[in-house]
Tab-separated table of C-alpha atoms in Angstrom:
chain	number	residue	atom	x	y	z
A	1	MET	CA	14.781	-2.279	-4.526
A	2	ARG	CA	10.970	-1.624	-3.725
A	3	ASN	CA	8.963	-4.745	-3.642
A	4	ASN	CA	5.355	-4.755	-2.499
A	5	ARG	CA	4.619	-8.024	-4.654
A	6	ARG	CA	1.764	-10.089	-2.874
A	7	SER	CA	2.670	-13.190	-1.649
A	8	ARG	CA	1.224	-16.453	-2.891
A	9	PHE	CA	-0.048	-17.700	0.500
A	10	HIS	CA	-3.063	-15.626	2.397
A	11	GLY	CA	-5.742	-16.603	4.561
A	12	GLY	CA	-9.156	-15.738	5.550
A	13	LEU	CA	-12.107	-17.971	6.173
A	14	ARG	CA	-11.801	-21.017	8.589
A	15	PRO	CA	-11.508	-24.651	7.718
A	16	ASN	CA	-14.119	-27.368	8.963
A	17	ASP	CA	-11.181	-29.044	10.795
A	18	PRO	CA	-10.225	-26.102	13.220
A	19	THR	CA	-6.939	-26.015	14.641
A	20	LYS	CA	-6.920	-25.248	18.386
A	21	PHE	CA	-4.180	-23.585	20.264
A	22	GLY	CA	-3.655	-21.996	23.811
A	23	CYS	CA	-6.465	-21.494	26.424
A	24	ASN	CA	-9.987	-19.940	26.130
A	25	ALA	CA	-8.902	-16.712	27.539
A	26	CYS	CA	-6.406	-16.282	24.650
A	27	HIS	CA	-9.145	-17.289	22.332
A	28	ARG	CA	-11.417	-14.616	23.700
A	29	HIS	CA	-8.958	-11.889	23.671
A	30	ALA	CA	-7.641	-12.803	19.875
A	31	TYR	CA	-11.327	-13.116	18.791
A	32	SER	CA	-12.460	-9.699	19.996
A	33	HIS	CA	-9.442	-7.874	18.429
A	34	PHE	CA	-9.885	-9.915	14.927
A	35	ASN	CA	-13.603	-9.567	14.868
A	36	ALA	CA	-13.636	-5.982	15.506
A	37	GLU	CA	-11.193	-5.423	12.782
A	38	LYS	CA	-13.166	-7.565	10.304
A	39	ASP	CA	-16.344	-6.072	11.236
A	40	TYR	CA	-14.732	-2.961	9.904
A	41	PHE	CA	-13.867	-3.673	6.620
A	42	LEU	CA	-16.136	-6.657	5.440
A	43	THR	CA	-18.819	-5.665	2.911
A	44	SER	CA	-22.738	-5.889	2.748
A	45	GLN	CA	-24.911	-8.521	1.260
A	46	SER	CA	-25.831	-6.277	-1.646
A	47	VAL	CA	-22.249	-6.243	-2.920
A	48	ARG	CA	-21.056	-9.822	-1.662
A	49	SER	CA	-20.875	-11.037	-5.349
A	50	GLY	CA	-19.738	-9.385	-8.688
A	51	SER	CA	-16.812	-7.082	-9.282
A	52	PRO	CA	-14.905	-6.163	-6.263
A	53	PHE	CA	-14.850	-2.625	-7.531
A	54	ARG	CA	-18.426	-2.260	-6.329
A	55	LEU	CA	-17.194	-2.105	-2.649
A	56	SER	CA	-15.829	1.395	-1.638
A	57	SER	CA	-13.168	-0.250	0.678
A	58	PHE	CA	-11.716	-2.257	-2.307
A	59	ARG	CA	-11.839	0.744	-4.559
A	60	LEU	CA	-9.421	2.776	-2.145
A	61	TYR	CA	-7.301	-0.067	-1.394
A	62	TYR	CA	-6.658	-0.768	-5.094
A	63	LEU	CA	-5.955	2.823	-5.870
A	64	GLY	CA	-3.502	3.011	-3.387
A	65	GLN	CA	-1.910	-0.120	-4.374
A	66	SER	CA	-1.973	0.812	-8.075
A	67	ILE	CA	0.084	3.970	-7.222
A	68	SER	CA	2.583	2.265	-5.224
A	69	PHE	CA	2.967	-0.440	-7.804
A	70	LEU	CA	3.938	2.045	-10.242
A	71	GLY	CA	6.534	3.352	-7.327
A	72	ASP	CA	7.664	-0.491	-7.242
A	73	GLY	CA	8.621	-0.187	-11.115
A	74	ILE	CA	10.497	2.693	-11.068
A	75	VAL	CA	12.752	2.172	-7.900
A	76	PRO	CA	15.037	-0.751	-9.201
A	77	MET	CA	16.244	1.304	-12.357
A	78	THR	CA	16.516	4.268	-10.329
A	79	PHE	CA	18.730	2.871	-7.825
A	80	ALA	CA	20.728	1.222	-10.420
A	81	PHE	CA	21.503	4.559	-11.777
A	82	ALA	CA	22.295	5.908	-8.433
A	83	ALA	CA	24.779	3.012	-7.627
A	84	LEU	CA	26.596	3.901	-10.812
A	85	ALA	CA	26.464	7.632	-10.035
A	86	VAL	CA	28.298	7.061	-6.705
A	87	SER	CA	30.376	4.077	-7.117
A	88	ASP	CA	32.551	2.994	-10.269
A	89	SER	CA	33.692	-0.134	-8.549
A	90	GLY	CA	30.754	-2.200	-9.217
A	91	TRP	CA	30.039	-2.835	-5.612
A	92	GLY	CA	27.096	-0.373	-5.496
A	93	MET	CA	23.946	-2.620	-6.354
A	94	PRO	CA	25.188	-5.778	-4.189
A	95	ILE	CA	25.547	-3.546	-1.247
A	96	VAL	CA	22.130	-2.183	-1.768
A	97	LEU	CA	20.640	-5.537	-2.464
A	98	LEU	CA	22.076	-7.206	0.420
A	99	SER	CA	21.101	-4.155	2.742
A	100	LEU	CA	17.737	-4.698	1.619
A	101	TRP	CA	17.322	-8.278	1.607
A	102	GLY	CA	19.260	-8.885	4.754
A	103	THR	CA	16.937	-6.488	6.960
A	104	ARG	CA	13.928	-7.969	5.227
A	105	MET	CA	15.038	-11.509	5.789
A	106	LEU	CA	15.929	-10.803	9.645
A	107	LEU	CA	12.603	-9.023	10.478
A	108	ILE	CA	9.901	-10.638	8.003
A	109	ALA	CA	8.964	-13.130	10.724
A	110	PRO	CA	8.503	-10.378	13.365
A	111	GLY	CA	6.327	-8.453	10.705
A	112	GLY	CA	4.062	-11.290	10.270
A	113	ASN	CA	3.603	-11.612	14.138
A	114	VAL	CA	3.004	-7.969	14.541
A	115	SER	CA	0.555	-7.987	11.513
A	116	ASP	CA	-1.603	-10.700	13.174
A	117	LYS	CA	-1.643	-9.179	16.583
A	118	TYR	CA	-2.538	-5.509	15.671
A	119	ASN	CA	-4.758	-3.651	12.990
A	120	ARG	CA	-3.190	-4.431	9.646
A	121	VAL	CA	-3.761	-1.058	8.240
A	122	THR	CA	-2.089	0.615	10.935
A	123	VAL	CA	0.766	-1.616	10.458
A	124	MET	CA	0.947	-0.755	6.566
A	125	ILE	CA	0.732	2.909	7.242
A	126	ALA	CA	3.676	2.779	9.659
A	127	ALA	CA	5.542	0.426	7.203
A	128	ASP	CA	4.879	3.079	4.270
A	129	LEU	CA	5.954	5.828	6.829
A	130	VAL	CA	9.501	4.045	7.261
A	131	ARG	CA	9.979	3.346	3.621
A	132	LEU	CA	9.230	7.172	2.965
A	133	LEU	CA	11.962	8.026	5.143
A	134	ALA	CA	14.091	5.690	3.701
A	135	GLN	CA	13.796	7.255	0.292
A	136	ILE	CA	14.202	10.928	1.877
A	137	ILE	CA	17.549	10.124	2.924
A	138	PRO	CA	19.024	9.584	-0.646
A	139	VAL	CA	16.784	12.495	-2.192
A	140	PHE	CA	18.472	14.889	0.493
A	141	ALA	CA	21.801	13.445	-0.358
A	142	PHE	CA	21.426	13.939	-4.203
A	143	ILE	CA	20.040	17.374	-3.969
A	144	THR	CA	22.862	18.562	-1.943
A	145	ASN	CA	25.744	16.553	-3.987
A	146	THR	CA	26.766	14.629	-1.044
A	147	ALA	CA	25.331	11.217	-1.812
A	148	THR	CA	27.640	8.250	-1.213
A	149	LEU	CA	27.174	4.413	-1.279
A	150	TRP	CA	26.536	4.707	2.556
A	151	HIS	CA	23.401	6.817	1.847
A	152	LEU	CA	22.000	4.006	-0.699
A	153	GLY	CA	23.009	1.097	1.961
A	154	ILE	CA	21.217	2.849	4.757
A	155	SER	CA	18.217	3.819	2.457
A	156	ALA	CA	18.052	0.403	1.318
A	157	ALA	CA	18.208	-1.380	5.037
A	158	LEU	CA	15.455	1.204	6.211
A	159	TYR	CA	13.582	0.154	3.114
A	160	GLY	CA	13.786	-3.590	4.068
A	161	VAL	CA	12.569	-2.809	7.731
A	162	GLY	CA	9.423	-1.337	6.480
A	163	THR	CA	9.048	-3.965	3.689
A	164	ALA	CA	9.207	-6.836	6.383
A	165	PHE	CA	5.951	-5.370	8.128
A	166	TYR	CA	4.492	-4.238	5.095
A	167	ILE	CA	3.905	-7.383	3.111
A	168	PRO	CA	2.713	-9.825	6.065
A	169	ALA	CA	0.208	-7.151	6.776
A	170	SER	CA	-1.033	-6.533	3.135
A	171	ILE	CA	-1.158	-10.248	2.747
A	172	GLY	CA	-3.763	-10.485	5.555
A	173	LEU	CA	-5.896	-7.369	4.710
A	174	LEU	CA	-7.606	-8.223	1.345
A	175	PRO	CA	-9.929	-11.027	2.730
A	176	ARG	CA	-11.224	-8.472	5.196
A	177	ILE	CA	-12.199	-5.696	2.602
A	178	VAL	CA	-13.468	-8.107	-0.075
A	179	PRO	CA	-15.817	-11.056	0.275
A	180	LYS	CA	-14.978	-14.651	-0.797
A	181	GLU	CA	-17.065	-14.676	-3.822
A	182	SER	CA	-14.863	-11.640	-5.249
A	183	LEU	CA	-11.692	-12.706	-3.876
A	184	GLN	CA	-10.350	-14.298	-6.932
A	185	LYS	CA	-11.270	-11.274	-9.309
A	186	ALA	CA	-9.720	-8.955	-6.589
A	187	ASN	CA	-6.477	-10.954	-6.677
A	188	SER	CA	-6.583	-10.731	-10.424
A	189	TRP	CA	-7.095	-7.102	-10.739
A	190	ILE	CA	-4.194	-6.374	-8.113
A	191	GLU	CA	-1.799	-9.075	-10.124
A	192	LEU	CA	-2.619	-7.207	-13.331
A	193	THR	CA	-1.750	-3.735	-11.770
A	194	LEU	CA	1.289	-4.949	-10.389
A	195	ASN	CA	2.638	-6.602	-13.548
A	196	THR	CA	1.588	-3.191	-15.342
A	197	GLY	CA	3.579	-1.176	-12.934
A	198	LEU	CA	6.667	-3.590	-13.300
A	199	LEU	CA	6.538	-3.182	-17.150
A	200	ALA	CA	6.333	0.439	-17.355
A	201	GLY	CA	8.419	1.218	-14.224
A	202	PRO	CA	11.981	0.998	-15.895
A	203	ALA	CA	10.974	3.460	-19.151
A	204	LEU	CA	9.333	5.903	-16.407
A	205	ALA	CA	12.406	5.894	-14.345
A	206	THR	CA	14.723	6.388	-17.191
A	207	VAL	CA	12.571	9.335	-18.074
A	208	LEU	CA	12.551	10.708	-14.821
A	209	VAL	CA	16.348	10.360	-14.385
A	210	SER	CA	16.883	11.970	-17.876
A	211	LEU	CA	14.712	15.099	-17.040
A	212	GLY	CA	15.433	15.664	-13.758
A	213	GLY	CA	18.283	13.541	-12.276
A	214	ILE	CA	17.862	10.690	-9.541
A	215	GLN	CA	16.316	12.917	-7.203
A	216	THR	CA	13.180	13.495	-9.384
A	217	ALA	CA	12.558	9.816	-9.745
A	218	LEU	CA	13.029	9.355	-5.953
A	219	LEU	CA	10.957	12.308	-5.185
A	220	PHE	CA	8.060	10.709	-7.787
A	221	ASP	CA	8.434	7.669	-5.456
A	222	ILE	CA	7.900	9.572	-2.309
A	223	ALA	CA	4.821	10.987	-3.829
A	224	THR	CA	3.425	7.363	-4.385
A	225	PHE	CA	4.039	6.663	-0.971
A	226	LEU	CA	2.101	9.525	0.378
A	227	ILE	CA	-1.041	8.798	-1.947
A	228	SER	CA	-0.864	5.241	-0.591
A	229	ILE	CA	-0.768	6.109	2.942
A	230	ALA	CA	-3.473	8.530	2.456
A	231	CYS	CA	-5.752	5.767	0.705
A	232	LEU	CA	-5.002	3.614	3.557
A	233	SER	CA	-5.966	6.405	6.198
A	234	VAL	CA	-9.116	6.786	4.452
A	235	LEU	CA	-9.774	3.084	4.283
A	236	PHE	CA	-9.225	3.103	8.066
A	237	ARG	CA	-11.694	5.802	8.459
A	238	LEU	CA	-14.336	4.686	6.335
A	239	PRO	CA	-17.980	4.728	8.164
A	240	LYS	CA	-19.113	1.763	9.535
A	241	GLY	CA	-22.364	2.092	7.785
A	242	GLN	CA	-20.863	1.314	4.416
A	243	LEU	CA	-19.244	-2.050	5.712
A	244	LEU	CA	-20.502	-5.186	7.190
A	245	THR	CA	-21.110	-5.498	10.912
A	246	ASN	CA	-20.351	-9.029	12.130
A	247	GLY	CA	-21.922	-9.333	15.416
A	248	LEU	CA	-22.777	-12.613	17.181
A	249	GLU	CA	-26.180	-12.667	15.762
A	250	GLU	CA	-26.636	-13.452	12.026
A	251	SER	CA	-24.706	-11.155	9.870
A	252	ASP	CA	-25.440	-9.405	6.506
A	253	ASP	CA	-23.014	-12.200	4.869
A	254	GLY	CA	-25.099	-15.117	6.357
A	255	ARG	CA	-22.814	-16.108	9.395
A	256	THR	CA	-24.537	-17.223	12.527
A	257	ALA	CA	-23.382	-17.047	16.020
A	258	GLU	CA	-22.403	-20.655	15.728
A	259	SER	CA	-20.129	-19.988	12.791
A	260	VAL	CA	-18.670	-16.797	14.516
A	261	ASN	CA	-17.843	-19.263	17.407
A	262	ASP	CA	-16.397	-21.604	15.382
A	263	GLU	CA	-13.989	-19.015	13.957
A	264	LYS	CA	-13.214	-17.948	17.753
A	265	GLU	CA	-11.965	-21.548	18.270
A	266	ASN	CA	-9.896	-21.357	15.308
A	267	GLU	CA	-7.634	-18.239	16.539
A	268	ILE	CA	-4.198	-18.857	16.544
A	269	PRO	CA	-2.479	-17.360	19.459
A	270	PRO	CA	0.439	-14.841	18.731
A	271	GLY	CA	4.099	-16.211	17.869
A	272	PHE	CA	5.732	-17.161	14.672
A	273	LEU	CA	6.141	-20.730	15.852
A	274	ASN	CA	2.567	-21.004	16.176
A	275	GLY	CA	2.301	-20.058	12.676
A	276	LEU	CA	4.588	-22.974	11.726
A	277	ARG	CA	2.841	-25.391	13.876
A	278	LEU	CA	-0.365	-24.638	12.058
A	279	LEU	CA	0.951	-25.420	8.487
A	280	PRO	CA	1.020	-29.415	8.593
A	281	ARG	CA	-3.072	-28.895	9.084
A	282	TYR	CA	-3.198	-27.525	5.704
A	283	PRO	CA	-1.263	-29.867	3.217
A	284	GLY	CA	-2.040	-27.885	0.252
A	285	VAL	CA	-0.476	-24.795	1.654
A	286	LEU	CA	2.513	-26.569	3.079
A	287	TRP	CA	3.556	-28.719	0.204
A	288	LEU	CA	2.925	-26.107	-2.427
A	289	MET	CA	4.944	-23.507	-0.501
A	290	LEU	CA	7.785	-25.922	-0.145
A	291	LEU	CA	7.502	-26.750	-3.979
A	292	SER	CA	7.746	-22.956	-4.707
A	293	CYS	CA	11.272	-23.067	-3.082
A	294	PRO	CA	13.119	-24.737	-6.129
A	295	VAL	CA	10.833	-22.889	-8.449
A	296	GLN	CA	11.865	-19.288	-7.081
A	297	PHE	CA	15.435	-20.669	-7.100
A	298	SER	CA	15.247	-21.436	-10.818
A	299	ILE	CA	13.809	-18.284	-11.582
A	300	ALA	CA	16.335	-16.294	-9.962
A	301	SER	CA	19.018	-18.555	-11.832
A	302	ILE	CA	17.170	-17.528	-15.210
A	303	SER	CA	17.283	-14.088	-14.308
A	304	VAL	CA	21.213	-14.082	-13.985
A	305	LEU	CA	21.886	-16.763	-16.796
A	306	GLY	CA	19.439	-15.605	-19.397
A	307	PRO	CA	21.362	-12.426	-20.795
A	308	ILE	CA	24.538	-14.446	-20.875
A	309	ILE	CA	23.027	-17.563	-22.668
A	310	ALA	CA	21.534	-15.134	-25.086
A	311	ARG	CA	24.665	-13.386	-25.622
A	312	ASP	CA	26.929	-16.311	-26.009
A	313	SER	CA	24.798	-18.963	-27.729
A	314	LEU	CA	21.400	-17.645	-29.180
A	315	GLY	CA	22.414	-14.734	-31.346
A	316	GLY	CA	22.826	-11.575	-29.157
A	317	ILE	CA	21.292	-9.710	-26.030
A	318	ALA	CA	18.266	-8.699	-28.003
A	319	PHE	CA	17.376	-12.438	-27.934
A	320	TRP	CA	17.057	-12.100	-24.147
A	321	ALA	CA	14.981	-8.912	-24.568
A	322	GLY	CA	12.432	-10.636	-26.679
A	323	LEU	CA	11.938	-13.253	-24.117
A	324	ALA	CA	11.577	-11.002	-21.044
A	325	THR	CA	9.060	-9.055	-23.160
A	326	ALA	CA	7.278	-12.469	-23.843
A	327	LEU	CA	7.439	-13.158	-20.029
A	328	ALA	CA	6.058	-9.676	-19.277
A	329	ALA	CA	3.104	-10.061	-21.662
A	330	GLY	CA	2.417	-13.549	-20.515
A	331	GLY	CA	2.184	-12.451	-17.081
A	332	LEU	CA	-0.266	-9.591	-17.895
A	333	ALA	CA	-2.544	-11.889	-19.878
A	334	GLY	CA	-2.282	-14.360	-16.881
A	335	SER	CA	-3.382	-11.757	-14.573
A	336	PHE	CA	-6.372	-10.889	-16.735
A	337	LEU	CA	-7.484	-14.395	-17.345
A	338	ALA	CA	-7.259	-15.560	-13.948
A	339	GLY	CA	-10.286	-13.491	-12.701
A	340	TRP	CA	-12.408	-15.670	-15.266
A	341	VAL	CA	-10.979	-19.176	-14.422
A	342	LYS	CA	-13.247	-21.548	-12.505
A	343	VAL	CA	-11.186	-24.521	-11.057
A	344	LYS	CA	-12.593	-27.116	-8.573
A	345	LYS	CA	-9.224	-28.329	-7.361
A	346	PRO	CA	-6.646	-25.352	-7.399
A	347	VAL	CA	-4.124	-27.267	-5.651
A	348	LEU	CA	-3.748	-29.874	-8.185
A	349	LEU	CA	-3.686	-27.264	-10.798
A	350	VAL	CA	-1.053	-25.418	-9.139
A	351	LEU	CA	0.825	-28.502	-8.591
A	352	VAL	CA	0.697	-29.411	-12.148
A	353	VAL	CA	1.760	-26.165	-13.214
A	354	LEU	CA	4.974	-25.851	-11.423
A	355	THR	CA	5.803	-29.487	-11.574
A	356	ILE	CA	5.541	-29.553	-15.418
A	357	CYS	CA	5.491	-26.154	-17.177
A	358	GLN	CA	8.533	-24.471	-15.197
A	359	PRO	CA	10.583	-27.646	-16.100
A	360	ILE	CA	9.460	-27.499	-19.508
A	361	GLN	CA	10.525	-23.656	-20.108
A	362	LEU	CA	13.936	-24.635	-18.382
A	363	VAL	CA	14.630	-27.631	-20.653
A	364	LEU	CA	13.841	-25.621	-23.819
A	365	PHE	CA	15.719	-22.776	-22.721
A	366	GLY	CA	18.601	-25.134	-22.233
A	367	LEU	CA	18.137	-26.606	-25.668
A	368	GLY	CA	18.557	-23.394	-27.370
A	369	LEU	CA	15.682	-23.615	-29.939
A	370	ASN	CA	14.724	-20.493	-32.131
A	371	ILE	CA	13.222	-17.464	-30.758
A	372	ILE	CA	9.811	-18.190	-31.790
A	373	VAL	CA	9.533	-21.518	-29.872
A	374	LEU	CA	11.104	-20.023	-26.912
A	375	ALA	CA	8.896	-16.861	-26.781
A	376	VAL	CA	5.822	-18.986	-26.823
A	377	SER	CA	7.117	-21.109	-24.193
A	378	PHE	CA	8.006	-18.399	-21.937
A	379	ALA	CA	4.573	-16.578	-22.531
A	380	ALA	CA	2.446	-19.808	-22.002
A	381	THR	CA	4.295	-20.530	-18.757
A	382	ALA	CA	4.102	-16.960	-17.490
A	383	ILE	CA	0.358	-17.154	-18.265
A	384	LEU	CA	-0.028	-20.662	-16.632
A	385	VAL	CA	1.907	-19.716	-13.577
A	386	THR	CA	0.439	-16.325	-13.014
A	387	ILE	CA	-3.154	-18.199	-13.259
A	388	ALA	CA	-2.176	-20.964	-10.877
A	389	GLY	CA	-0.689	-18.373	-8.374
A	390	ILE	CA	-3.906	-16.239	-8.353
A	391	LEU	CA	-6.002	-19.312	-7.982
A	392	PHE	CA	-3.842	-20.288	-4.994
A	393	ASP	CA	-3.889	-16.950	-3.362
A	394	THR	CA	-7.775	-17.443	-3.513
A	395	TYR	CA	-7.692	-20.889	-2.073
A	396	VAL	CA	-5.591	-20.033	1.003
A	397	GLN	CA	-7.671	-17.167	1.443
A	398	ILE	CA	-10.850	-19.550	2.254
A	399	THR	CA	-8.552	-22.038	3.982
A	400	VAL	CA	-5.987	-20.651	6.458
A	401	PRO	CA	-7.364	-19.147	9.696
A	402	ASP	CA	-7.232	-15.233	9.624
A	403	SER	CA	-5.509	-15.099	12.887
A	404	ALA	CA	-2.407	-16.792	11.428
A	405	LEU	CA	-2.687	-15.357	7.894
A	406	SER	CA	0.135	-12.779	8.075
A	407	ARG	CA	2.337	-15.307	9.731
A	408	VAL	CA	1.891	-17.758	7.065
A	409	GLY	CA	2.581	-15.067	4.443
A	410	SER	CA	5.927	-14.245	6.329
A	411	ILE	CA	6.662	-17.998	6.267
A	412	GLU	CA	6.753	-18.019	2.532
A	413	GLN	CA	8.381	-14.480	2.211
A	414	THR	CA	11.174	-15.951	4.685
A	415	LEU	CA	11.689	-18.720	2.053
A	416	MET	CA	11.685	-16.610	-0.787
A	417	SER	CA	14.252	-14.024	0.993
A	418	VAL	CA	16.404	-17.275	1.213
A	419	MET	CA	15.794	-18.829	-2.215
A	420	ILE	CA	16.010	-15.757	-4.417
A	421	PRO	CA	19.450	-14.616	-3.099
A	422	ILE	CA	20.885	-18.156	-2.991
A	423	GLY	CA	19.959	-18.707	-6.658
A	424	PHE	CA	21.486	-15.127	-7.696
A	425	ALA	CA	24.634	-16.164	-5.853
A	426	VAL	CA	25.423	-19.816	-7.268
A	427	SER	CA	23.755	-19.901	-10.585
A	428	LEU	CA	26.829	-18.426	-12.420
A	429	PRO	CA	29.491	-20.797	-10.595
A	430	MET	CA	27.205	-23.624	-11.218
A	431	ALA	CA	26.599	-23.023	-14.918
A	432	GLN	CA	30.232	-22.505	-15.387
A	433	TRP	CA	31.021	-25.967	-13.722
A	434	LEU	CA	28.428	-27.859	-15.210
A	435	GLY	CA	27.684	-26.007	-18.206
A	436	SER	CA	24.548	-23.820	-18.636
A	437	SER	CA	22.434	-26.182	-20.516
A	438	GLN	CA	23.147	-28.977	-18.074
A	439	TYR	CA	22.499	-26.884	-15.095
A	440	LEU	CA	19.042	-25.571	-16.434
A	441	TYR	CA	18.261	-29.482	-17.238
A	442	SER	CA	19.206	-30.267	-13.399
A	443	LEU	CA	17.127	-27.661	-12.054
A	444	ALA	CA	14.099	-28.898	-14.305
A	445	ALA	CA	14.664	-32.627	-12.865
A	446	ILE	CA	14.703	-31.023	-9.354
A	447	ILE	CA	11.393	-29.294	-9.513
A	448	ALA	CA	9.811	-32.170	-11.374
A	449	ILE	CA	11.277	-34.640	-8.520
A	450	CYS	CA	10.063	-32.109	-5.883
A	451	GLY	CA	6.532	-32.200	-7.493
A	452	LEU	CA	6.137	-35.823	-7.548
A	453	ILE	CA	7.131	-35.948	-3.644
A	454	ALA	CA	4.724	-33.246	-2.983
A	455	ALA	CA	1.913	-35.183	-4.778
A	456	ILE	CA	2.588	-38.384	-3.053
A	457	PHE	CA	2.375	-36.826	0.471
A	458	LEU	CA	-0.274	-34.278	-0.325
A	459	PHE	CA	-3.106	-36.005	-2.159
A	460	PRO	CA	-3.764	-38.748	0.070
A	461	ARG	CA	-4.527	-36.501	3.069
A	462	GLN	CA	-6.001	-33.662	0.717
A	463	SER	CA	-8.763	-35.975	-0.554
A	464	ARG	CA	-9.578	-37.043	3.209
A	465	ILE	CA	-9.901	-33.375	3.985
A	466	ASP	CA	-12.342	-32.782	1.021
A	467	GLU	CA	-14.228	-35.683	1.927
A	468	SER	CA	-14.613	-34.568	5.449
A	469	GLN	CA	-15.731	-30.888	4.134
A	470	THR	CA	-18.099	-32.488	1.822
A	471	ARG	CA	-19.862	-34.295	4.544
A	472	MET	CA	-19.734	-31.360	6.779
A	473	THR	CA	-21.451	-29.126	3.980
A	474	GLN	CA	-24.078	-32.325	3.645
A	475	ARG	CA	-24.862	-32.277	7.094
A	476	THR	CA	-25.060	-28.311	7.112
A	477	GLY	CA	-27.607	-28.506	4.434
A	478	SER	CA	-29.740	-31.387	6.027
A	479	ASN	CA	-29.936	-29.493	9.289
A	480	LYS	CA	-31.248	-26.466	7.183
């Protein structure tokens, strides 16, 4: 149930073609708020480059997220055990998932708006408190032997409320605690820790439930929330002397009053619709976000059909366990390698990976090749997709205006909240109608076609933006 996964769409630094919304008074109000929060988190010149772990702010954030990701890993398995314990009808997990995704989908847009308007650490702490409360409900019910399906449903709904505010806030926070030179490595480490937690979580959940019951596993998750809240609270209270002061004069990160004023003009006023209006200004973000929709749909379909295809056509469920292990190993490897990969055109790389690699994996799986070929294919795809995602995170962090960052993340989360449940729901009926292999081939064709459409609309405009940025950089250099 628990899902703190970072979005693929973040933001931070301002582009050279600022988007202007609203009146100057709105700009002044928004700028004063966001600059104050940014002053609090950014780092000094002495640690601008190199490992993000040199920054006390990132170390605190990473510690809290690492513990939280371990909780992410144990909760799905724990709630599966809990659903089976309170209901034999088979409706336990569907009710839990519908409660979680329903509230999350309804509130993710307001969550992005609130996160762009208020201090993001404060929003994250409040969201964690809501999710902690959500876990206390089933703990109390299982300890008193009164647990019912309604306890799990209410817990999941509350958890979805907290998640709807936590994720957009976390999307916007990282560029405020890590300088742009270290963002890619920071993203890599966070993704590596996330994948490790998701890999180790099911085994840990099984051990905790076996030793002390479902309530023990849930209490462990509550403990991870308390640690996460403590780290965020300390992060909020870090002495300003340890962090960068961005005044209107030249700051330690080299920004001048002119560059700060450019950021002021680039502030986006509150409102989810204003975040939507911003996206056409950034075609790389927009089109790759749209392309991710069929990709997410296909991933949801594989998660449903994979065990069935393995059981019926590939020699048994153990076949799927091997492929799942290859996916996990590829994700871990990709998370590590992404911190060292340097790409001049990340948008092009992400487009190629999504348009080619994901369809190839679907086709090979549909062909039912031997386990070695499929395992290599799954691992390679996981490596490339993970690297592409982290590179794209970093690209957006230096492209999208900070004042709309959380709303852009909430847009992506809204799309994911729609596509994944639809993929879960329609994959089995469609596979029964078309045949499993034909359904996978169809998904591959849809992704490839969407990728080609994205390339046609994306690259002419992206090339103009790149040329404009190059000219601006050259003019800035000549002025110096």
